[in-house]
Coordinates of N, CA and C and ligand atoms in Angstrom, one line a residue:
M1 N 10.5 19.9 17.6 CA 8.9 19.9 17.5 C 9.5 17.6 17.4
A2 N 8.0 17.5 18.7 CA 8.1 16.1 18.7 C 6.9 16.1 17.4
I3 N 7.1 14.9 16.4 CA 6.6 15.0 14.8 C 5.9 13.1 15.9
L4 N 5.0 12.9 14.2 CA 4.9 11.6 14.4 C 4.6 11.0 13.1
L5 N 5.1 10.0 13.2 CA 5.4 9.6 11.4 C 5.1 8.2 11.7
T6 N 3.9 8.1 11.1 CA 3.6 6.7 10.5 C 4.0 6.4 9.2
G7 N 3.3 4.3 8.8 CA 3.4 4.5 7.8 C 2.8 2.8 7.8
F8 N 2.9 1.2 6.8 CA 2.5 1.0 6.9 C 3.1 -0.4 6.7
E9 N 2.4 -2.0 7.1 CA 2.9 -2.9 6.6 C 2.5 -3.4 5.2
P10 N 2.6 -4.2 4.8 CA 2.5 -4.6 3.2 C 1.3 -5.7 3.4
F11 N 0.4 -4.7 2.1 CA -0.9 -5.6 2.6 C -0.7 -6.3 1.2
G12 N -2.0 -7.5 0.8 CA -2.8 -7.4 -0.6 C -0.9 -7.6 -1.5
S13 N -1.5 -7.2 -3.1 CA -0.4 -7.0 -3.9 C 0.9 -6.2 -3.3
V14 N 0.8 -5.7 -2.5 CA 1.8 -4.6 -1.3 C 2.6 -5.5 -1.1
T15 N 3.6 -6.3 -2.0 CA 4.4 -7.2 -0.8 C 6.0 -6.7 -0.6
R16 N 5.7 -5.0 -1.0 CA 6.5 -3.8 0.0 C 5.9 -2.7 0.1
N17 N 5.6 -1.9 1.2 CA 5.3 -0.6 1.2 C 6.1 0.7 1.4
P18 N 5.8 1.0 0.5 CA 7.1 2.1 0.5 C 6.7 2.9 1.4
S19 N 5.5 3.4 2.1 CA 5.3 3.8 3.3 C 6.1 3.1 4.8
G20 N 6.5 1.9 4.9 CA 6.9 1.1 6.1 C 7.8 1.9 5.7
S21 N 8.8 1.6 4.2 CA 10.3 1.7 4.4 C 10.2 2.6 4.8
I22 N 10.0 4.1 4.4 CA 9.8 4.9 4.8 C 9.8 5.2 6.3
V23 N 9.2 5.0 7.0 CA 9.4 5.3 8.4 C 10.1 4.5 8.5
E24 N 10.9 3.2 8.3 CA 12.4 2.6 8.7 C 13.3 3.2 8.7
H25 N 13.7 3.5 7.4 CA 14.8 5.2 7.4 C 14.3 6.2 8.1
V26 N 13.7 5.9 8.6 CA 13.4 8.2 9.4 C 13.8 6.8 10.6
R27 N 13.8 5.8 11.1 CA 14.1 5.3 12.3 C 15.7 4.5 12.6
S28 N 16.1 4.3 11.5 CA 17.4 4.1 10.9 C 19.1 5.6 10.7
S29 N 17.9 6.5 10.6 CA 18.8 8.0 9.6 C 18.3 8.4 11.5
A30 N 17.0 8.9 11.9 CA 17.2 9.8 12.6 C 18.2 11.0 12.4
T31 N 18.3 11.9 11.4 CA 19.3 12.8 11.8 C 18.6 14.4 10.6
G32 N 19.3 14.9 10.4 CA 18.8 16.0 9.7 C 17.1 16.0 10.1
A33 N 16.4 15.7 8.6 CA 15.0 16.7 9.0 C 14.3 15.1 9.9
F34 N 15.3 14.2 9.6 CA 14.2 13.1 10.2 C 14.8 13.0 11.8
A35 N 15.2 13.9 12.0 CA 16.0 13.9 14.3 C 14.4 14.1 14.5
G36 N 14.3 13.5 15.5 CA 13.1 13.9 16.4 C 11.7 13.4 16.3
V37 N 11.6 12.6 15.3 CA 10.8 11.8 14.4 C 9.8 10.9 14.9
A38 N 9.1 10.5 16.0 CA 8.8 9.0 16.1 C 8.1 8.6 15.2
G39 N 8.5 6.8 14.4 CA 8.2 6.2 13.5 C 7.6 5.1 14.2
E40 N 6.2 5.0 13.1 CA 6.1 3.5 13.8 C 5.2 2.6 12.4
V41 N 5.5 1.7 12.1 CA 5.1 0.4 10.7 C 3.7 0.3 11.7
L42 N 2.3 1.1 11.0 CA 1.0 0.4 11.8 C 0.9 -1.2 11.0
P43 N -0.5 -1.1 11.7 CA -0.5 -2.5 11.2 C -1.3 -2.7 10.2
T44 N -1.9 -3.1 8.6 CA -2.5 -3.1 7.3 C -4.0 -3.3 8.4
A45 N -4.3 -2.7 9.3 CA -5.7 -3.6 9.7 C -6.4 -3.1 10.3
F46 N -8.1 -2.7 10.8 CA -8.1 -1.7 10.6 C -8.8 -1.2 11.9
A47 N -8.9 -2.6 13.1 CA -8.7 -2.1 14.3 C -7.6 -1.9 15.1
A48 N -6.8 -3.2 14.8 CA -5.6 -3.0 15.1 C -4.8 -1.8 15.0
A49 N -4.9 -1.0 13.9 CA -4.4 -0.4 13.3 C -5.1 1.6 14.6
G50 N -6.1 1.2 14.5 CA -6.2 1.8 15.1 C -6.4 2.9 16.6
E51 N -6.1 1.5 16.7 CA -6.0 0.9 18.2 C -4.7 1.5 18.8
R52 N -3.7 1.4 17.8 CA -1.9 1.5 18.4 C -2.3 3.4 18.1
L53 N -2.4 3.5 16.6 CA -2.5 5.2 16.5 C -2.7 6.1 17.6
R54 N -4.0 5.1 18.3 CA -4.7 5.8 19.8 C -3.6 5.8 20.4
N55 N -3.2 5.1 20.9 CA -2.6 5.1 22.0 C -0.9 6.0 21.9
L56 N -0.9 5.3 20.6 CA 0.2 6.4 20.4 C 0.3 7.9 20.4
I57 N -0.6 8.1 20.0 CA -0.9 9.8 20.2 C -1.3 10.6 21.5
R58 N -1.9 9.1 22.4 CA -2.4 9.4 23.9 C -0.6 9.8 24.7
A59 N 0.0 8.6 24.1 CA 1.7 8.8 25.1 C 2.6 9.5 24.6
H60 N 2.8 10.0 22.9 CA 3.6 10.6 23.2 C 2.6 12.2 22.5
R61 N 1.8 12.7 22.5 CA 1.6 14.2 23.0 C 1.8 14.6 21.1
P62 N 1.9 14.6 20.0 CA 3.1 15.0 19.4 C 2.2 16.0 18.4
Q63 N 3.5 16.9 18.1 CA 2.9 18.3 18.5 C 2.5 18.4 16.4
A64 N 3.3 17.0 16.4 CA 2.5 17.0 14.3 C 2.6 15.3 14.3
I65 N 1.3 15.6 13.4 CA 0.9 13.9 13.2 C 0.9 13.5 11.3
L66 N 1.9 13.1 10.8 CA 2.5 13.1 9.4 C 2.0 10.9 8.8
C67 N 0.9 10.9 8.7 CA 0.2 9.7 8.9 C 0.6 9.7 6.4
L68 N 1.5 8.1 7.1 CA 2.1 7.8 5.5 C 1.4 6.4 4.7
G69 N 1.0 6.3 3.7 CA 0.6 5.1 3.6 C 0.0 5.0 1.4
V70 N 0.7 3.4 1.1 CA 0.4 3.8 -0.3 C -0.6 3.8 -1.1
A71 N -0.8 4.2 -2.3 CA -1.6 4.0 -3.4 C -1.2 3.8 -4.2
A72 N -1.0 2.8 -4.7 CA -0.4 1.7 -5.6 C -1.6 2.0 -7.1
E73 N -2.4 2.5 -6.8 CA -2.5 3.2 -8.6 C -2.9 4.0 -9.0
R74 N -2.2 4.8 -8.0 CA -2.1 6.5 -8.6 C -0.6 6.9 -8.7
S75 N 0.1 7.9 -9.6 CA 1.3 8.2 -9.9 C 1.8 9.1 -9.2
A76 N 1.3 10.1 -8.1 CA 1.6 11.0 -7.8 C 1.8 10.9 -6.8
I77 N 2.8 12.3 -6.0 CA 1.9 11.9 -4.6 C 0.5 12.7 -4.1
D78 N 0.0 11.9 -3.4 CA -1.1 12.4 -2.7 C -1.4 13.5 -1.1
L79 N -1.7 14.4 -1.1 CA -1.7 15.1 -0.3 C -3.4 15.8 0.2
E80 N -3.4 14.8 1.1 CA -4.9 14.2 1.1 C -6.3 15.7 2.4
R81 N -6.8 15.7 1.5 CA -7.5 16.7 2.1 C -9.0 16.5 2.9
I82 N -9.2 15.4 3.4 CA -10.5 14.7 3.4 C -10.7 13.3 4.2
A83 N -10.4 13.3 5.7 CA -11.2 11.9 6.0 C -12.4 11.4 6.6
L84 N -12.9 10.6 6.1 CA -14.3 10.3 5.6 C -14.6 9.9 7.0
N85 N -16.1 9.6 7.9 CA -16.2 8.6 8.6 C -16.5 8.1 8.4
L86 N -16.2 7.1 7.6 CA -17.1 5.1 7.0 C -15.3 4.6 6.6
D87 N -15.8 3.1 7.4 CA -15.2 2.2 6.5 C -16.2 1.4 5.3
D88 N -15.4 1.1 4.1 CA -16.0 -0.2 3.1 C -15.0 -0.6 2.3
A89 N -14.9 -1.4 3.0 CA -13.5 -2.1 2.7 C -14.2 -2.9 1.5
E90 N -13.5 -3.8 0.1 CA -13.4 -4.0 -0.7 C -12.6 -4.7 -1.0
R91 N -11.8 -5.5 0.1 CA -11.1 -6.2 -0.1 C -10.8 -6.8 1.5
P92 N -10.5 -8.1 1.9 CA -10.5 -8.1 3.2 C -8.6 -7.5 3.7
D93 N -8.8 -6.6 5.3 CA -7.4 -6.3 5.8 C -6.6 -7.6 6.1
N94 N -5.9 -7.1 6.5 CA -4.8 -8.1 7.0 C -5.0 -9.4 7.8
A95 N -6.1 -8.6 9.0 CA -7.0 -9.6 9.8 C -7.9 -10.1 9.4
G96 N -8.2 -9.8 8.5 CA -9.6 -10.1 7.2 C -10.5 -10.0 7.7
A97 N -10.8 -8.9 8.0 CA -11.9 -8.1 8.5 C -11.7 -7.0 6.8
A98 N -13.4 -6.9 6.5 CA -13.8 -5.8 5.3 C -15.6 -5.9 5.9
P99 N -15.1 -4.9 7.2 CA -15.9 -3.6 6.8 C -16.9 -3.1 5.3
R100 N -18.3 -2.5 6.3 CA -18.9 -2.3 4.9 C -20.0 -1.0 5.2
G101 N -19.3 0.4 5.1 CA -20.7 0.7 5.1 C -20.7 1.3 6.4
R102 N -19.3 1.1 7.6 CA -19.8 1.3 8.6 C -18.6 2.3 8.8
P103 N -19.6 2.9 9.9 CA -19.0 4.9 10.6 C -17.4 3.7 11.6
I104 N -16.7 5.0 11.8 CA -15.7 4.8 12.5 C -15.8 5.4 13.3
V105 N -16.6 6.1 14.2 CA -17.0 6.4 15.7 C -18.4 7.2 15.0
P106 N -19.3 6.2 15.3 CA -20.7 5.9 15.2 C -21.1 7.8 15.6
A107 N -20.7 8.6 16.7 CA -21.2 9.7 17.1 C -20.3 10.8 16.7
G108 N -19.2 10.3 16.1 CA -18.3 10.9 15.9 C -18.8 12.3 13.9
P109 N -18.2 13.6 13.6 CA -18.4 13.9 13.0 C -18.6 13.3 11.1
V110 N -19.1 13.7 10.3 CA -19.4 12.6 8.9 C -17.6 12.9 8.2
A111 N -16.5 14.1 8.6 CA -16.1 14.5 8.2 C -14.3 15.2 8.7
Y112 N -13.4 15.1 8.7 CA -12.3 16.2 9.0 C -11.5 16.3 7.9
R113 N -11.8 17.7 8.2 CA -10.2 18.1 7.2 C -9.3 17.8 7.6
S114 N -7.6 18.0 6.8 CA -6.4 17.7 7.4 C -6.6 19.2 7.4
T115 N -5.2 18.7 8.9 CA -4.2 20.2 9.7 C -3.4 20.4 9.0
L116 N -3.1 19.6 7.9 CA -1.5 19.3 7.7 C -1.4 21.0 6.7
P117 N -0.2 21.5 6.7 CA 0.1 22.8 5.9 C -0.2 22.2 4.6
L118 N -1.4 22.1 3.7 CA -1.3 21.2 2.6 C -0.6 22.2 1.3
D119 N -1.0 23.3 1.5 CA -0.6 23.7 0.6 C 1.4 25.0 0.6
A120 N 1.8 24.5 1.5 CA 2.8 24.6 1.7 C 3.5 23.4 1.2
M121 N 3.1 22.1 1.8 CA 4.1 21.3 2.1 C 3.9 21.1 -0.3
H122 N 2.4 21.3 -1.0 CA 2.8 20.7 -2.3 C 3.9 21.6 -2.5
A123 N 3.5 23.1 -2.6 CA 4.7 24.2 -2.7 C 6.0 24.1 -2.7
A124 N 6.5 23.2 -1.9 CA 7.6 22.1 -1.6 C 8.2 21.3 -2.1
L125 N 7.5 20.1 -2.3 CA 7.3 19.4 -3.4 C 7.4 19.1 -4.8
Q126 N 5.8 20.6 -5.3 CA 7.0 20.7 -7.0 C 7.9 21.5 -6.7
A127 N 8.2 22.8 -5.7 CA 10.0 22.8 -5.7 C 10.7 22.2 -5.8
A128 N 10.7 20.5 -5.7 CA 11.8 20.0 -6.3 C 11.5 18.7 -6.9
G129 N 10.5 19.0 -7.5 CA 10.3 18.5 -8.8 C 9.9 17.1 -9.0
C130 N 8.9 16.5 -7.5 CA 8.3 15.6 -7.4 C 6.5 15.9 -8.2
P131 N 6.3 14.8 -9.2 CA 5.0 14.9 -8.9 C 3.8 14.7 -7.7
V132 N 3.1 16.0 -7.3 CA 2.5 16.0 -6.2 C 1.8 16.5 -6.9
R133 N -0.1 15.9 -6.5 CA -1.7 17.2 -6.1 C -2.2 17.0 -4.8
L134 N -3.2 17.8 -4.7 CA -4.4 17.9 -3.6 C -5.0 16.7 -4.3
S135 N -5.6 15.6 -2.9 CA -6.3 15.0 -3.6 C -7.9 14.9 -2.4
N136 N -8.4 15.1 -3.0 CA -10.3 14.7 -1.8 C -10.6 13.6 -1.6
H137 N -10.3 12.2 -2.1 CA -11.1 11.1 -1.8 C -9.5 10.4 -0.8
A138 N -9.3 10.3 0.4 CA -8.4 8.7 0.7 C -8.6 7.9 0.8
G139 N -9.7 7.6 -0.2 CA -10.3 5.9 0.0 C -11.5 5.6 0.8
T140 N -11.5 5.1 1.2 CA -12.5 4.1 2.6 C -11.9 3.0 3.9
F141 N -10.3 2.6 3.1 CA -9.6 1.3 3.5 C -8.4 1.8 4.8
V142 N -7.8 1.3 5.2 CA -7.4 1.7 6.3 C -6.4 2.1 6.7
C143 N -5.9 3.1 5.1 CA -5.8 5.2 5.3 C -6.2 5.6 5.5
N144 N -7.4 6.0 5.1 CA -8.2 6.6 6.0 C -9.1 6.8 7.4
H145 N -9.0 5.4 8.0 CA -9.7 4.8 8.9 C -8.5 5.7 9.7
V146 N -6.8 5.8 9.6 CA -6.6 5.9 10.6 C -5.8 7.5 10.1
F147 N -6.3 8.1 9.3 CA -6.9 9.6 9.1 C -7.6 10.0 10.0
Y148 N -8.6 10.2 9.9 CA -10.7 9.9 10.8 C -9.4 9.8 11.8
V149 N -9.1 8.2 12.6 CA -8.6 8.0 14.1 C -8.0 9.0 14.7
A150 N -7.0 9.6 13.6 CA -5.9 10.1 14.0 C -6.2 11.8 14.7
R151 N -7.4 12.3 13.8 CA -8.0 13.6 13.6 C -8.8 14.3 14.5
H152 N -9.8 12.7 14.9 CA -10.8 12.5 16.4 C -9.7 12.5 16.8
E153 N -8.4 12.2 16.8 CA -7.9 12.4 19.3 C -7.4 13.6 18.8
V154 N -7.2 13.7 18.0 CA -6.9 15.4 17.8 C -7.1 16.7 18.8
E155 N -8.4 16.3 17.9 CA -9.6 17.0 18.6 C -10.6 16.3 20.3
R156 N -10.2 15.1 20.8 CA -11.1 15.2 21.4 C -9.7 14.7 22.8
L157 N -8.9 14.9 22.2 CA -7.2 15.8 23.8 C -7.7 16.8 23.4
G158 N -8.0 17.9 22.1 CA -7.7 19.3 22.0 C -6.5 19.6 22.0
L159 N -5.8 18.2 21.1 CA -3.9 18.7 21.1 C -4.3 20.1 19.5
V160 N -3.3 21.4 21.2 CA -3.2 22.6 19.3 C -2.1 22.5 19.7
Q161 N -1.4 23.8 18.3 CA -0.4 24.3 18.7 C -0.2 25.4 17.6
A162 N 0.3 25.8 18.2 CA 0.4 27.9 17.8 C -0.8 28.1 18.0
G163 N -2.0 27.5 18.7 CA -3.4 28.2 18.9 C -4.1 27.7 17.8
A164 N -3.8 26.5 17.0 CA -4.9 26.0 16.1 C -4.9 24.5 16.2
A165 N -5.5 23.6 16.3 CA -5.7 21.9 15.9 C -4.3 21.8 16.0
V166 N -3.1 20.4 16.7 CA -1.9 19.9 15.4 C -2.4 19.6 14.1
P167 N -0.9 19.8 13.5 CA -0.9 19.3 12.5 C -1.1 18.5 12.2
C168 N -2.5 18.0 11.3 CA -2.3 16.1 11.1 C -3.2 16.5 10.2
G169 N -2.4 14.5 9.5 CA -3.3 14.5 8.0 C -2.5 13.3 7.9
L170 N -2.9 13.0 6.1 CA -2.5 12.0 5.5 C -2.2 12.0 4.3
V171 N -0.9 11.8 4.2 CA -0.6 11.5 2.3 C -0.2 10.0 2.0
H172 N -0.6 10.5 0.8 CA -0.1 9.1 0.5 C 0.7 9.0 -0.9
V173 N 1.1 7.8 -1.0 CA 2.8 7.9 -2.1 C 2.5 6.8 -3.3
P174 N 3.1 7.2 -4.1 CA 2.8 5.9 -5.0 C 3.8 4.7 -5.0
L175 N 3.2 3.9 -5.5 CA 4.2 1.6 -5.8 C 6.0 3.0 -6.3
P176 N 6.8 3.1 -5.8 CA 8.0 3.0 -6.2 C 9.1 2.7 -7.6
V177 N 9.2 3.0 -8.3 CA 10.3 2.7 -10.0 C 11.5 2.1 -9.2
E178 N 11.8 1.4 -9.6 CA 12.8 1.7 -9.9 C 14.0 2.2 -10.1
A179 N 13.6 2.4 -11.6 CA 14.9 4.4 -11.7 C 13.9 4.9 -12.6
E180 N 13.9 6.7 -12.5 CA 13.3 7.3 -12.8 C 13.3 8.0 -14.7
T181 N 12.5 7.4 -15.6 CA 12.5 7.7 -16.6 C 12.1 8.6 -17.2
D182 N 12.4 9.2 -18.0 CA 12.0 10.7 -18.4 C 11.2 11.9 -17.2
G183 N 12.3 11.8 -16.7 CA 11.1 12.1 -15.0 C 9.6 12.1 -14.5
H184 N 9.3 10.9 -14.9 CA 8.3 9.8 -14.5 C 8.6 8.7 -13.8
G185 N 7.9 8.9 -12.4 CA 8.2 8.0 -11.8 C 8.6 8.5 -10.4
L186 N 9.0 7.7 -9.2 CA 9.9 8.5 -7.9 C 10.3 6.9 -7.7
T187 N 11.8 7.3 -6.3 CA 12.1 5.5 -6.3 C 12.1 5.9 -5.1
L188 N 12.2 5.3 -4.1 CA 11.8 4.9 -3.1 C 12.7 6.1 -3.0
A189 N 14.7 6.4 -2.8 CA 14.6 7.7 -2.5 C 14.2 8.9 -2.4
R190 N 13.9 9.4 -3.7 CA 13.2 10.1 -4.0 C 11.6 10.2 -2.7
L191 N 11.1 9.2 -2.8 CA 10.2 9.3 -1.5 C 10.5 9.7 -0.7
I192 N 12.1 9.5 0.2 CA 12.0 9.7 1.2 C 12.3 10.7 1.1
E193 N 13.0 11.6 0.5 CA 13.2 12.9 0.2 C 12.2 14.1 0.0
A194 N 11.2 13.6 -0.6 CA 10.1 14.7 -0.4 C 9.9 14.6 1.0
M195 N 9.4 13.4 1.6 CA 8.5 13.6 3.0 C 9.7 13.7 4.0
A196 N 10.9 14.4 3.4 CA 11.9 14.4 4.8 C 11.4 16.5 3.9
R197 N 11.2 16.7 2.7 CA 10.1 18.3 2.2 C 9.4 18.6 3.6
C198 N 8.5 18.2 3.3 CA 7.2 17.7 4.3 C 7.6 17.9 5.8
L199 N 8.4 17.1 5.8 CA 8.7 17.6 7.7 C 9.2 18.6 8.1
E200 N 10.0 19.3 7.3 CA 10.5 20.4 6.6 C 9.3 21.5 6.9
V201 N 8.8 21.4 6.2 CA 7.5 22.8 6.2 C 6.7 22.8 7.5
L202 N 6.5 21.2 7.9 CA 5.7 21.4 9.0 C 6.4 21.8 10.6
R203 N 7.9 21.2 11.0 CA 8.9 22.0 11.4 C 8.8 23.4 11.6
A204 N 8.9 23.9 10.3 CA 9.1 25.9 9.4 C 7.5 26.5 9.9
G205 N 7.0 25.5 10.8 CA 4.7 26.2 10.4 C 4.8 26.7 10.1
G206 N 3.9 25.6 8.7 CA 4.2 26.3 7.1 C 3.2 26.8 7.3
A207 N 2.5 27.6 6.3 CA 1.2 28.5 6.3 C 0.3 27.7 6.7
A208 N -1.1 28.0 7.9 CA -2.1 26.5 7.7 C -2.9 27.1 7.5
P209 N -3.4 25.5 6.7 CA -4.6 25.7 6.4 C -5.8 27.3 6.2
R210 N -6.1 27.6 4.9 CA -7.5 28.4 5.4 C -8.7 28.2 5.1
P211 N -9.7 27.9 5.8 CA -11.3 27.6 4.6 C -11.5 27.9 3.5
G212 N -12.0 26.7 3.0 CA -11.9 27.5 2.1 C -10.5 27.2 0.5
R213 N -9.5 27.1 1.5 CA -8.3 26.1 1.1 C -8.2 25.0 0.7
S214 N -6.7 24.4 0.6 CA -6.6 23.2 0.8 C -7.8 22.2 0.7
Ligands
LIG1 N1 -2.1 2.3 1.9 C1 -3.9 1.1 2.4 C2 -3.8 0.5 3.4 C3 -2.7 0.5 4.0 C4 -1.4 1.4 3.0 O1 -0.6 1.5 2.8 C5 -4.7 2.5 1.5 O2 -4.3 3.8 1.2 O3 -5.8 2.2 2.3

C-alpha cells in the first residue's frame, strides 16, 4: 500500500518539530511498518505547504494519507476528526503570512471529516499504552490547512480505496519529553512507535469511520 506521511518543519517556539523528526526517521529506516511509506517534511507556511501537498497527492496518488503536526500545548496524541475550511492565524507562519478568517477553498464545503480509521487507531494506541484522544478541533493554523487541502484533493481527484474515499487525515502529536516519568509524557522514540502502530492499522484497512462515530 502506498502511504503518504507528512510532517512539518520547526516554527515559532518549536525549535525541533517532532512531526518532522518522525518523518525523517521513517525516511531513513523504511523497514517494517515504515516500508513503502513516502515521507515528506512540509514547510510550516500556509501557501507553500498547501501547494506542496497538492502536488504530492497528484504525483503519488497514495492509497492513504497521514498528516502529522505538533500541538505543543497538548499532552496526548490527538486524532483529529474535523478539518475546517478556515485559515485564522494568531501568529505569522514561517513565510510571514497571518491570514485571519479566510476560507481555504472559497467554494469548498465548510468542513471535512477525517477518513482515517480513527476508532481503530485509538484502540491500537490505547493498547500500546499511549495517551491518546479523539479531538474535534485541529485549530486554524497550518495543520488544519493541510488537513483540509488533503481531504479536498482526495475528493476532487476521486481517490478511492476499497470503495470509499482514501483514508486521509491529521494526527497531532505532543512535544516529546526527554524521559517518561510515571507514565507521563511520550519520548520521540515512543511517538515513532505510536505512528508505526497507526500505519499498521491503515495497512490492515482498520474499520472505516461510520457516520455518527469517530
Ligand atoms: N503544528 C502547527 C503547524 C505545524 C505544526 O507542526 C499546527 O498545529 O497548526
